[in-house]
Amino acid sequence: MSEKKDLIEELKALQSKAKSELEALVGEKALTSWKSEYLGKTSPVMQIFKRLADAENEERARIGQFANEVKSALESMYEQKVNATHQAALSEELAHEKLDVTIPGRRPLRGRLHITTTTLREMYRIFAEMGFQIYRSPEVESDENNFELLNIPTHHPARDLWDTFFTKKEGVILRTHTSPGQVRAMREFAPEPIRVVLPGMCYRYEQTDASHEFQFNQVELLVVGKKINFANLKGTLEEFVQRMYGKDVSTRIRPSYFPFVEPGGEMDVECFVCGGKGCSVCKQRGWLEILGCGMVHPVVLKNGGYDPQVYSGFAAGLGPERIAMLRYRIDDIRNFWANDVRFLQQF
Ligand code: PHE
């Protein structure tokens, strides 16, 4: 009997000790440890229930009930203290962090498209108006697609023009131009007519300078069909230049050599800086080169699955960075991939 009485006394004492400790404590951390001390699984109140196991029924019920009352008293004390603590923290915060709604907002920094992306999109738009579709082909290419099938056999001296990066896998390289996409497109669409642009990054093992970079974009143009002729090539390219730079820009096509076209040429536009008179940007020539082009070589047509007796086509390779340089008078191609925000922010 007296042991049971003691239990009640013990609980009462516990409750008042818990209460005064709770009243005195400050802060979330102290609250948490108070909770585990008085309400956790191993706390004395919880242990009472275990210790009751061998008491008589009546006693057990009485003391058990009392223990439950203590337990819920402790719980509600705790709730109140938690609320009070949060409230105090909030008032503290509000008192210190005054919000001045009249201060002007800080404008978040906005990202922007890279100037090459903008230029590429502009080019896609112009070519889309002329009925071209975009055809993607991979940057990691086979030697066969990049050279062989474009009529550049292994020991052909023209390979010097397109020295590249090799992978550890034999015959797998980084493409030096977008022209290998020509063969891919032809093999996919033959014998249907084709009108596509093939954009993307190209790589060359280059000594870099103001107009040469070891990575750059190209946009390849490919048209294949019956009765496609040089006039179509010239008309398409001149139309492109006018839509890109304006109606009164003069262009010219000079003969040039690429093994995968016959005849081949390069297109120049009148120098924007000097208006054709000759200056340092155009190296006194008055003209700036923007692309290589020509009629698709019969060997390439055949490699693509078209009969050169029936089909003909034209192709061109444009440099979007060069095109952007002319448009915005950028004097060093290395700016494009140097990742200097001061340069990029201007566009
Ligand atoms: N692929 C050539 C180059 O990178 C450009 C080109 C494309 C020329 C298509 C003719 C026809 O130099």
Short mmCIF file of C-alpha atoms and ligand atoms in Angstrom, two decimals:
data_model
loop_
_atom_site.label_atom_id
_atom_site.label_comp_id
_atom_site.label_asym_id
_atom_site.label_seq_id
_atom_site.Cartn_x
_atom_site.Cartn_y
_atom_site.Cartn_z
CA MET A 1 0.00 0.00 0.00
CA SER A 2 2.65 2.48 0.98
CA GLU A 3 4.61 1.75 -2.15
CA LYS A 4 1.55 2.71 -4.13
CA LYS A 5 1.16 5.85 -2.11
CA ASP A 6 4.80 6.60 -2.85
CA LEU A 7 4.13 6.26 -6.49
CA ILE A 8 1.52 8.96 -6.33
CA GLU A 9 3.85 11.18 -4.35
CA GLU A 10 6.59 10.46 -6.82
CA LEU A 11 4.37 11.48 -9.69
CA LYS A 12 3.35 14.68 -7.98
CA ALA A 13 6.94 15.59 -7.28
CA LEU A 14 7.86 14.77 -10.83
CA GLN A 15 5.13 16.96 -12.18
CA SER A 16 6.15 19.98 -10.16
CA LYS A 17 9.82 19.51 -11.01
CA ALA A 18 8.96 19.23 -14.69
CA LYS A 19 6.77 22.28 -14.47
CA SER A 20 9.35 24.54 -12.90
CA GLU A 21 12.05 23.35 -15.28
CA LEU A 22 9.80 23.98 -18.24
CA GLU A 23 8.94 27.46 -17.05
CA ALA A 24 12.60 28.33 -16.68
CA LEU A 25 13.91 26.95 -19.94
CA VAL A 26 14.62 29.07 -23.01
CA GLY A 27 14.88 28.08 -26.64
CA GLU A 28 13.93 25.26 -28.97
CA LYS A 29 16.86 23.06 -28.06
CA ALA A 30 16.09 23.06 -24.33
CA LEU A 31 12.47 22.33 -25.19
CA THR A 32 13.41 19.22 -27.11
CA SER A 33 15.53 17.82 -24.34
CA TRP A 34 12.83 18.60 -21.76
CA LYS A 35 10.39 16.66 -23.90
CA SER A 36 12.55 13.59 -24.12
CA GLU A 37 13.35 13.75 -20.42
CA TYR A 38 9.73 13.95 -19.21
CA LEU A 39 7.68 12.49 -22.04
CA GLY A 40 10.11 10.18 -23.83
CA LYS A 41 9.85 6.38 -23.71
CA THR A 42 12.37 6.09 -20.88
CA SER A 43 11.01 9.02 -18.85
CA PRO A 44 9.87 8.29 -15.24
CA VAL A 45 6.18 8.92 -16.07
CA MET A 46 6.27 6.34 -18.84
CA GLN A 47 8.19 3.93 -16.63
CA ILE A 48 5.40 4.12 -13.99
CA PHE A 49 3.14 2.15 -16.31
CA LYS A 50 5.69 -0.65 -16.40
CA ARG A 51 6.22 -0.59 -12.65
CA LEU A 52 2.45 -0.99 -12.19
CA ALA A 53 2.45 -4.37 -13.84
CA ASP A 54 2.42 -6.35 -10.59
CA ALA A 55 0.10 -4.09 -8.55
CA GLU A 56 -3.40 -5.16 -7.65
CA ASN A 57 -6.13 -4.40 -10.13
CA GLU A 58 -7.84 -1.63 -8.21
CA GLU A 59 -4.57 0.04 -7.30
CA ARG A 60 -3.32 -0.29 -10.80
CA ALA A 61 -6.37 1.47 -12.19
CA ARG A 62 -6.16 4.32 -9.73
CA ILE A 63 -2.48 4.97 -10.06
CA GLY A 64 -2.62 4.38 -13.77
CA GLN A 65 -5.32 6.98 -14.08
CA PHE A 66 -3.31 9.44 -12.03
CA ALA A 67 -0.22 8.79 -14.14
CA ASN A 68 -2.28 9.45 -17.24
CA GLU A 69 -3.46 12.74 -15.82
CA VAL A 70 0.11 13.74 -15.06
CA LYS A 71 1.13 12.72 -18.52
CA SER A 72 -1.51 14.82 -20.22
CA ALA A 73 -0.81 17.72 -17.90
CA LEU A 74 2.83 17.56 -18.95
CA GLU A 75 1.80 17.34 -22.59
CA SER A 76 -0.39 20.39 -22.50
CA MET A 77 2.25 22.33 -20.54
CA TYR A 78 4.63 21.42 -23.26
CA GLU A 79 2.25 22.52 -26.04
CA GLN A 80 1.81 25.89 -24.40
CA LYS A 81 5.49 26.38 -23.96
CA VAL A 82 6.12 25.46 -27.60
CA ASN A 83 3.57 28.03 -28.74
CA ALA A 84 4.98 30.67 -26.44
CA THR A 85 8.51 29.96 -27.67
CA HIS A 86 7.50 30.26 -31.32
CA GLN A 87 5.61 33.42 -30.62
CA ALA A 88 8.60 34.91 -28.85
CA ALA A 89 10.92 33.96 -31.70
CA LEU A 90 8.56 35.54 -34.19
CA SER A 91 8.23 38.81 -32.28
CA GLU A 92 11.99 38.91 -31.89
CA GLU A 93 12.43 38.44 -35.62
CA LEU A 94 9.83 41.04 -36.48
CA ALA A 95 11.42 43.53 -34.16
CA HIS A 96 14.84 43.08 -35.75
CA GLU A 97 14.08 42.61 -39.41
CA LYS A 98 12.12 45.64 -40.33
CA LEU A 99 10.72 45.38 -43.82
CA ASP A 100 10.87 48.56 -45.80
CA VAL A 101 8.36 48.09 -48.58
CA THR A 102 9.38 51.37 -50.19
CA ILE A 103 12.90 50.18 -51.13
CA PRO A 104 13.13 49.64 -54.89
CA GLY A 105 13.33 45.93 -55.85
CA ARG A 106 16.53 44.33 -57.00
CA ARG A 107 16.22 43.21 -60.58
CA PRO A 108 17.16 39.53 -60.98
CA LEU A 109 19.92 38.87 -63.50
CA ARG A 110 18.46 37.56 -66.69
CA GLY A 111 20.19 35.02 -68.86
CA ARG A 112 20.38 35.48 -72.60
CA LEU A 113 20.96 33.44 -75.69
CA HIS A 114 24.50 33.12 -76.96
CA ILE A 115 25.10 35.27 -79.99
CA THR A 116 25.76 32.17 -82.10
CA THR A 117 22.41 30.71 -81.08
CA THR A 118 20.64 33.91 -82.07
CA THR A 119 22.46 33.97 -85.38
CA LEU A 120 21.71 30.29 -86.04
CA ARG A 121 18.03 30.85 -85.33
CA GLU A 122 17.98 33.82 -87.67
CA MET A 123 19.53 31.61 -90.36
CA TYR A 124 17.05 28.79 -89.74
CA ARG A 125 14.22 31.28 -90.04
CA ILE A 126 15.44 32.58 -93.39
CA PHE A 127 16.05 29.11 -94.80
CA ALA A 128 12.73 27.85 -93.42
CA GLU A 129 11.03 30.59 -95.42
CA MET A 130 12.69 29.12 -98.49
CA GLY A 131 11.42 25.63 -97.67
CA PHE A 132 14.45 24.13 -95.91
CA GLN A 133 14.15 21.72 -92.99
CA ILE A 134 16.71 21.19 -90.23
CA TYR A 135 18.55 17.88 -90.26
CA ARG A 136 20.77 17.03 -87.30
CA SER A 137 23.85 14.90 -87.72
CA PRO A 138 26.48 13.91 -85.16
CA GLU A 139 29.62 15.83 -84.18
CA VAL A 140 31.56 12.63 -83.62
CA GLU A 141 31.89 11.13 -87.06
CA SER A 142 33.50 8.32 -88.92
CA ASP A 143 36.51 9.04 -91.07
CA GLU A 144 34.48 7.45 -93.84
CA ASN A 145 31.64 10.02 -93.67
CA ASN A 146 33.87 13.00 -93.00
CA PHE A 147 36.34 12.23 -95.81
CA GLU A 148 36.06 8.99 -97.85
CA LEU A 149 32.44 9.33 -98.97
CA LEU A 150 32.99 13.02 -99.70
CA ASN A 151 35.54 12.07 -102.31
CA ILE A 152 38.57 12.71 -100.09
CA PRO A 153 40.54 9.43 -99.99
CA THR A 154 43.07 8.77 -97.23
CA HIS A 155 46.14 10.07 -99.00
CA HIS A 156 44.48 12.95 -100.79
CA PRO A 157 46.37 16.20 -100.15
CA ALA A 158 43.05 17.97 -99.57
CA ARG A 159 42.95 16.30 -96.15
CA ASP A 160 45.49 18.91 -95.06
CA LEU A 161 42.72 21.49 -95.23
CA TRP A 162 40.72 19.63 -92.64
CA ASP A 163 43.15 18.38 -90.01
CA THR A 164 41.17 17.25 -87.02
CA PHE A 165 41.02 15.63 -83.58
CA PHE A 166 41.11 11.85 -83.43
CA THR A 167 39.51 9.61 -80.84
CA LYS A 168 41.18 6.51 -79.44
CA LYS A 169 38.90 4.44 -81.59
CA GLU A 170 40.33 4.03 -85.04
CA GLY A 171 38.34 5.73 -87.79
CA VAL A 172 36.33 7.84 -85.32
CA ILE A 173 37.03 11.57 -85.38
CA LEU A 174 35.49 14.93 -84.55
CA ARG A 175 33.94 16.21 -87.74
CA THR A 176 35.80 19.00 -89.46
CA HIS A 177 32.76 20.31 -91.28
CA THR A 178 29.04 19.62 -91.51
CA SER A 179 29.43 18.10 -94.98
CA PRO A 180 29.38 14.46 -93.70
CA GLY A 181 25.73 15.17 -92.87
CA GLN A 182 25.14 15.41 -96.63
CA VAL A 183 25.80 11.69 -97.00
CA ARG A 184 23.66 10.85 -93.98
CA ALA A 185 20.73 12.91 -95.27
CA MET A 186 21.03 11.47 -98.78
CA ARG A 187 21.16 7.90 -97.52
CA GLU A 188 18.08 8.53 -95.44
CA PHE A 189 15.99 10.26 -98.11
CA ALA A 190 17.12 8.72 -101.43
CA PRO A 191 15.54 8.76 -103.97
CA GLU A 192 13.31 11.57 -102.69
CA PRO A 193 14.25 15.21 -103.32
CA ILE A 194 16.06 16.94 -100.44
CA ARG A 195 16.11 20.48 -99.12
CA VAL A 196 17.80 20.62 -95.73
CA VAL A 197 20.10 22.68 -93.52
CA LEU A 198 22.55 20.77 -91.34
CA PRO A 199 23.75 22.88 -88.43
CA GLY A 200 26.22 22.18 -85.67
CA MET A 201 29.65 22.33 -84.10
CA CYS A 202 32.76 21.40 -86.08
CA TYR A 203 36.34 20.95 -84.92
CA ARG A 204 39.72 21.46 -86.53
CA TYR A 205 43.27 21.12 -85.43
CA GLU A 206 44.08 24.76 -86.10
CA GLN A 207 46.61 27.36 -85.22
CA THR A 208 44.04 29.82 -83.84
CA ASP A 209 44.00 33.47 -84.84
CA ALA A 210 41.47 36.29 -85.19
CA SER A 211 39.53 34.41 -87.86
CA HIS A 212 40.33 30.77 -87.02
CA GLU A 213 39.12 28.81 -84.03
CA PHE A 214 39.44 25.10 -83.32
CA GLN A 215 35.72 24.81 -82.66
CA PHE A 216 33.04 26.64 -84.57
CA ASN A 217 29.60 26.13 -86.03
CA GLN A 218 28.66 25.51 -89.60
CA VAL A 219 25.35 25.42 -91.36
CA GLU A 220 25.41 23.11 -94.35
CA LEU A 221 22.90 23.56 -97.12
CA LEU A 222 21.91 20.60 -99.26
CA VAL A 223 19.48 20.46 -102.14
CA VAL A 224 19.13 17.34 -104.28
CA GLY A 225 16.58 16.74 -107.01
CA LYS A 226 16.07 16.58 -110.74
CA LYS A 227 17.27 19.61 -112.75
CA ILE A 228 18.93 21.40 -109.83
CA ASN A 229 21.47 23.80 -111.36
CA PHE A 230 24.06 26.41 -110.51
CA ALA A 231 21.53 29.22 -110.93
CA ASN A 232 19.48 27.69 -108.12
CA LEU A 233 22.59 27.71 -105.94
CA LYS A 234 23.42 31.31 -106.72
CA GLY A 235 19.84 32.51 -106.34
CA THR A 236 19.37 30.76 -102.99
CA LEU A 237 22.59 32.11 -101.53
CA GLU A 238 22.05 35.66 -102.79
CA GLU A 239 18.54 35.63 -101.41
CA PHE A 240 19.91 34.45 -98.08
CA VAL A 241 22.51 37.21 -97.91
CA GLN A 242 19.93 39.87 -98.73
CA ARG A 243 17.53 38.62 -96.09
CA MET A 244 20.36 38.47 -93.58
CA TYR A 245 22.17 41.74 -94.31
CA GLY A 246 19.76 43.83 -96.34
CA LYS A 247 18.83 44.36 -99.97
CA ASP A 248 21.76 46.44 -101.18
CA VAL A 249 24.61 44.23 -100.12
CA SER A 250 26.73 43.05 -103.03
CA THR A 251 27.92 39.48 -103.30
CA ARG A 252 30.20 37.55 -105.61
CA ILE A 253 31.07 33.92 -106.17
CA ARG A 254 34.70 33.02 -106.87
CA PRO A 255 35.80 29.64 -108.19
CA SER A 256 37.31 27.44 -105.51
CA TYR A 257 38.15 23.81 -104.86
CA PHE A 258 36.43 21.30 -102.61
CA PRO A 259 36.70 17.60 -103.57
CA PHE A 260 32.99 17.00 -102.91
CA VAL A 261 31.65 19.62 -105.33
CA GLU A 262 32.13 20.31 -109.03
CA PRO A 263 32.24 23.13 -109.88
CA GLY A 264 33.04 24.68 -106.51
CA GLY A 265 33.10 28.25 -105.28
CA GLU A 266 33.32 30.61 -102.40
CA MET A 267 30.94 33.46 -101.80
CA ASP A 268 32.12 36.85 -100.65
CA VAL A 269 30.06 39.76 -99.41
CA GLU A 270 31.10 43.35 -99.76
CA CYS A 271 33.10 44.47 -96.73
CA PHE A 272 30.79 46.26 -94.31
CA VAL A 273 33.53 48.22 -92.72
CA CYS A 274 34.93 49.99 -95.78
CA GLY A 275 32.04 49.49 -98.19
CA GLY A 276 34.30 47.67 -100.65
CA LYS A 277 37.12 50.17 -100.80
CA GLY A 278 39.59 47.99 -98.91
CA CYS A 279 40.56 48.11 -95.23
CA SER A 280 42.36 46.10 -92.57
CA VAL A 281 39.33 43.93 -91.76
CA CYS A 282 39.00 42.72 -95.36
CA LYS A 283 42.78 42.79 -95.81
CA GLN A 284 42.44 45.47 -98.52
CA ARG A 285 40.34 43.17 -100.69
CA GLY A 286 37.00 44.93 -100.22
CA TRP A 287 35.30 41.53 -99.86
CA LEU A 288 34.80 39.05 -97.00
CA GLU A 289 34.36 35.33 -97.46
CA ILE A 290 31.32 33.79 -95.78
CA LEU A 291 30.83 30.35 -97.31
CA GLY A 292 32.02 27.52 -99.56
CA CYS A 293 29.63 26.06 -102.08
CA GLY A 294 29.20 24.10 -105.30
CA MET A 295 27.29 21.48 -107.25
CA VAL A 296 27.33 18.13 -105.42
CA HIS A 297 30.02 15.94 -106.98
CA PRO A 298 28.67 12.91 -108.92
CA VAL A 299 30.74 10.58 -106.72
CA VAL A 300 29.07 12.01 -103.61
CA LEU A 301 25.61 11.73 -105.16
CA LYS A 302 26.33 8.10 -105.94
CA ASN A 303 27.63 7.48 -102.40
CA GLY A 304 24.38 8.97 -101.13
CA GLY A 305 22.28 6.62 -103.27
CA TYR A 306 21.33 8.97 -106.13
CA ASP A 307 21.98 8.29 -109.81
CA PRO A 308 24.09 11.27 -111.00
CA GLN A 309 22.65 10.80 -114.51
CA VAL A 310 19.20 11.63 -113.20
CA TYR A 311 19.78 13.73 -110.09
CA SER A 312 21.85 16.77 -109.33
CA GLY A 313 22.23 18.99 -106.30
CA PHE A 314 23.99 21.87 -104.70
CA ALA A 315 25.59 22.30 -101.31
CA ALA A 316 27.08 25.11 -99.28
CA GLY A 317 28.78 25.43 -95.92
CA LEU A 318 28.19 28.67 -94.01
CA GLY A 319 29.97 29.86 -90.88
CA PRO A 320 27.47 31.39 -88.44
CA GLU A 321 30.25 32.92 -86.33
CA ARG A 322 31.72 34.58 -89.42
CA ILE A 323 28.26 35.76 -90.37
CA ALA A 324 27.73 37.21 -86.88
CA MET A 325 31.17 38.83 -87.00
CA LEU A 326 30.21 40.70 -90.14
CA ARG A 327 26.88 41.69 -88.80
CA TYR A 328 28.10 42.99 -85.45
CA ARG A 329 31.63 43.92 -86.52
CA ILE A 330 33.30 41.51 -84.14
CA ASP A 331 37.00 41.46 -84.92
CA ASP A 332 38.11 38.22 -83.25
CA ILE A 333 36.40 34.84 -83.64
CA ARG A 334 38.02 33.59 -80.42
CA ASN A 335 35.58 35.78 -78.46
CA PHE A 336 32.74 33.40 -79.22
CA TRP A 337 33.86 30.49 -77.06
CA ALA A 338 36.15 32.29 -74.60
CA ASN A 339 33.16 32.57 -72.24
CA ASP A 340 33.83 36.15 -71.26
CA VAL A 341 30.56 37.64 -70.02
CA ARG A 342 31.67 41.15 -70.91
CA PHE A 343 31.68 40.07 -74.55
CA LEU A 344 28.54 37.94 -74.41
CA GLN A 345 26.48 40.58 -72.61
CA GLN A 346 26.70 42.93 -75.55
CA PHE A 347 24.34 40.90 -77.67
N1 PHE B 1 32.71 21.79 -96.04
C1 PHE B 1 33.41 22.90 -96.61
C2 PHE B 1 34.36 23.48 -95.57
O1 PHE B 1 34.17 23.26 -94.42
C3 PHE B 1 32.46 23.97 -97.10
C4 PHE B 1 31.61 23.49 -98.23
C5 PHE B 1 30.37 22.91 -98.01
C6 PHE B 1 32.03 23.66 -99.55
C7 PHE B 1 29.59 22.49 -99.06
C8 PHE B 1 31.25 23.25 -100.58
C9 PHE B 1 30.03 22.67 -100.33
O2 PHE B 1 35.32 24.14 -95.89
#
